[in-house]
C-alpha positions as a Markdown table, in Angstrom:
| # | Residue | x | y | z |
|---|---|---|---|---|
| 1 | Unk | -21.0 | -39.1 | -51.0 |
| 2 | Unk | -20.5 | -35.4 | -51.4 |
| 3 | Unk | -22.7 | -34.9 | -48.3 |
| 4 | Unk | -20.4 | -37.1 | -46.2 |
| 5 | Unk | -17.3 | -35.1 | -47.4 |
| 6 | Unk | -19.0 | -31.9 | -46.4 |
| 7 | Unk | -20.4 | -33.1 | -43.0 |
| 8 | Unk | -17.1 | -34.7 | -41.8 |
| 9 | Unk | -15.1 | -31.4 | -41.5 |
| 10 | Unk | -18.1 | -29.6 | -39.9 |
| 11 | Unk | -18.4 | -32.4 | -37.4 |
| 12 | Unk | -14.7 | -32.2 | -36.6 |
| 13 | Unk | -14.9 | -28.4 | -36.2 |
| 14 | Unk | -17.9 | -28.7 | -33.8 |
| 15 | Unk | -16.2 | -31.3 | -31.8 |
| 16 | Unk | -13.0 | -29.3 | -31.5 |
| 17 | Unk | -14.9 | -26.2 | -30.4 |
| 18 | Unk | -16.8 | -28.1 | -27.7 |
| 19 | Unk | -13.5 | -29.7 | -26.3 |
| 20 | Unk | -11.8 | -26.3 | -26.3 |
| 21 | Unk | -14.7 | -24.6 | -24.5 |
| 22 | Unk | -14.8 | -27.4 | -21.9 |
| 23 | Unk | -11.1 | -27.1 | -21.3 |
| 24 | Unk | -11.3 | -23.3 | -20.9 |
| 25 | Unk | -14.3 | -23.6 | -18.6 |
| 26 | Unk | -12.5 | -26.1 | -16.4 |
| 27 | Unk | -9.4 | -23.9 | -16.2 |
| 28 | Unk | -11.5 | -20.9 | -15.1 |
| 29 | Unk | -13.3 | -22.9 | -12.5 |
| 30 | Unk | -10.1 | -24.4 | -11.1 |
| 31 | Unk | -8.5 | -20.9 | -10.8 |
| 32 | Unk | -11.7 | -19.6 | -9.0 |
| 33 | Unk | -11.6 | -22.6 | -6.6 |
| 34 | Unk | -7.9 | -22.1 | -5.9 |
| 35 | Unk | -8.4 | -18.5 | -4.9 |
| 36 | Unk | -11.6 | -19.2 | -3.1 |
| 37 | Unk | -9.9 | -21.7 | -0.8 |
| 38 | Unk | -7.4 | -19.2 | 0.4 |
| 39 | Unk | -9.4 | -16.9 | 2.6 |
| 40 | Unk | -7.9 | -13.6 | 3.6 |
| 41 | Unk | -4.7 | -13.2 | 5.6 |
| 42 | Unk | -4.5 | -10.5 | 8.2 |
| 43 | Unk | -1.2 | -9.6 | 9.8 |
| 44 | Unk | -2.0 | -8.0 | 13.2 |
| 45 | Unk | 0.6 | -5.7 | 14.8 |
| 46 | Unk | -0.5 | -4.8 | 18.4 |
| 47 | Unk | 1.3 | -1.7 | 19.7 |
| 48 | Unk | -1.0 | -1.6 | 22.7 |
| 49 | Unk | 0.0 | -2.9 | 26.1 |
| 50 | Unk | -3.2 | -4.9 | 26.4 |
| 51 | Unk | -3.9 | -8.3 | 24.8 |
| 52 | Unk | -6.6 | -8.0 | 22.1 |
| 53 | Unk | -9.3 | -10.3 | 20.9 |
| 54 | Unk | -9.8 | -9.8 | 17.2 |
| 55 | Unk | -13.0 | -10.3 | 15.3 |
| 56 | Unk | -14.1 | -9.8 | 11.7 |
| 57 | Unk | -17.6 | -8.6 | 10.9 |
| 58 | Unk | -18.9 | -9.9 | 7.5 |
| 59 | Unk | -22.3 | -8.5 | 6.9 |
| 60 | Unk | -24.3 | -9.3 | 10.1 |
| 61 | Unk | -22.0 | -12.2 | 11.1 |
| 62 | Unk | -19.1 | -11.8 | 13.5 |
| 63 | Unk | -16.2 | -14.4 | 13.4 |
| 64 | Unk | -13.6 | -14.6 | 16.1 |
| 65 | Unk | -10.2 | -14.7 | 14.5 |
| 66 | Unk | -8.0 | -15.0 | 17.5 |
| 67 | Unk | -6.0 | -13.2 | 20.2 |
| 68 | Unk | -2.9 | -11.0 | 19.9 |
| 69 | Unk | -0.7 | -10.4 | 23.0 |
| 70 | Unk | 0.2 | -6.9 | 24.1 |
| 71 | Unk | 3.1 | -5.5 | 22.0 |
| 72 | Unk | 2.9 | -8.6 | 19.8 |
| 73 | Unk | 2.3 | -9.7 | 16.3 |
| 74 | Unk | 0.0 | -12.5 | 15.0 |
| 75 | Unk | -1.1 | -13.7 | 11.5 |
| 76 | Unk | -4.8 | -14.5 | 11.5 |
| 77 | Unk | -7.0 | -16.0 | 8.7 |
| 78 | Unk | -10.5 | -15.0 | 7.7 |
| 79 | Unk | -12.3 | -18.2 | 6.7 |
| 80 | Unk | -12.6 | -18.7 | 2.9 |
| 81 | Unk | -16.4 | -19.2 | 3.3 |
| 82 | Unk | -16.7 | -15.7 | 4.7 |
| 83 | Unk | -15.3 | -14.0 | 1.7 |
| 84 | Unk | -16.1 | -16.4 | -1.1 |
| 85 | Unk | -16.9 | -13.9 | -3.8 |
| 86 | Unk | -15.6 | -10.7 | -2.3 |
| 87 | Unk | -17.3 | -9.1 | 0.7 |
| 88 | Unk | -17.1 | -6.0 | 2.8 |
| 89 | Unk | -15.4 | -6.7 | 6.1 |
| 90 | Unk | -14.7 | -4.7 | 9.2 |
| 91 | Unk | -12.2 | -5.7 | 12.0 |
| 92 | Unk | -13.0 | -5.3 | 15.6 |
| 93 | Unk | -10.3 | -5.4 | 18.4 |
| 94 | Unk | -11.5 | -5.8 | 22.0 |
| 95 | Unk | -9.0 | -5.4 | 24.9 |
| 96 | Unk | -9.2 | -8.0 | 27.6 |
| 97 | Unk | -10.9 | -6.8 | 30.8 |
| 98 | Unk | -12.3 | -3.7 | 29.1 |
| 99 | Unk | -15.6 | -2.9 | 27.5 |
| 100 | Unk | -14.2 | -0.5 | 24.9 |
| 101 | Unk | -13.6 | -1.7 | 21.3 |
| 102 | Unk | -12.1 | -0.3 | 18.2 |
| 103 | Unk | -13.6 | -0.8 | 14.7 |
| 104 | Unk | -11.9 | -0.4 | 11.4 |
| 105 | Unk | -13.4 | 1.2 | 8.3 |
| 106 | Unk | -15.2 | -1.2 | 6.0 |
| 107 | Unk | -13.0 | -2.7 | 3.3 |
| 108 | Unk | -13.9 | -4.8 | 0.2 |
| 109 | Unk | -11.7 | -8.0 | 0.2 |
| 110 | Unk | -11.4 | -11.0 | -2.1 |
| 111 | Unk | -10.0 | -14.4 | -1.4 |
| 112 | Unk | -6.2 | -14.3 | -1.4 |
| 113 | Unk | -5.9 | -10.7 | -0.2 |
| 114 | Unk | -3.4 | -9.8 | 2.5 |
| 115 | Unk | -4.1 | -7.0 | 5.0 |
| 116 | Unk | -2.3 | -5.4 | 7.9 |
| 117 | Unk | -4.1 | -4.3 | 11.0 |
| 118 | Unk | -2.2 | -2.0 | 13.3 |
| 119 | Unk | -3.6 | -1.6 | 16.8 |
| 120 | Unk | -2.1 | 1.5 | 18.4 |
| 121 | Unk | -1.8 | 2.5 | 22.1 |
| 122 | Unk | -4.6 | 4.9 | 21.5 |
| 123 | Unk | -7.3 | 2.6 | 20.0 |
| 124 | Unk | -8.8 | 5.5 | 18.0 |
| 125 | Unk | -5.5 | 5.7 | 15.9 |
| 126 | Unk | -5.7 | 2.0 | 14.9 |
| 127 | Unk | -5.9 | 1.4 | 11.1 |
| 128 | Unk | -6.3 | -1.3 | 8.5 |
| 129 | Unk | -4.6 | -1.3 | 5.1 |
| 130 | Unk | -4.0 | -3.6 | 2.1 |
| 131 | Unk | -0.5 | -5.0 | 1.5 |
């Protein structure tokens, strides 16, 4: 009888701890999935007269993000799968009908980040920064 009285509170404590740990783990996982599904938003401001094709280099893979018209603005998204746990990226802008391209510096990004890429009239002056 005494053994049952002693085991009952211990069992309740163990069960409560397991339930709390499961709830916390589920919350952490849900938060990670929410941010992982976002990808990275890039606001491109093209101050060049030429339309630009914009790419992102993630490791050795290049993704085409889209096109920005001359003297225009466009919001582009890096796929969530490309920056799932935080990756180094570099943006590339290629003017239509030209062979030259401009590359940004490498930047570490995480899902949910927002960046601004300014493409200037002189491509060498283009820059990327975090908002």
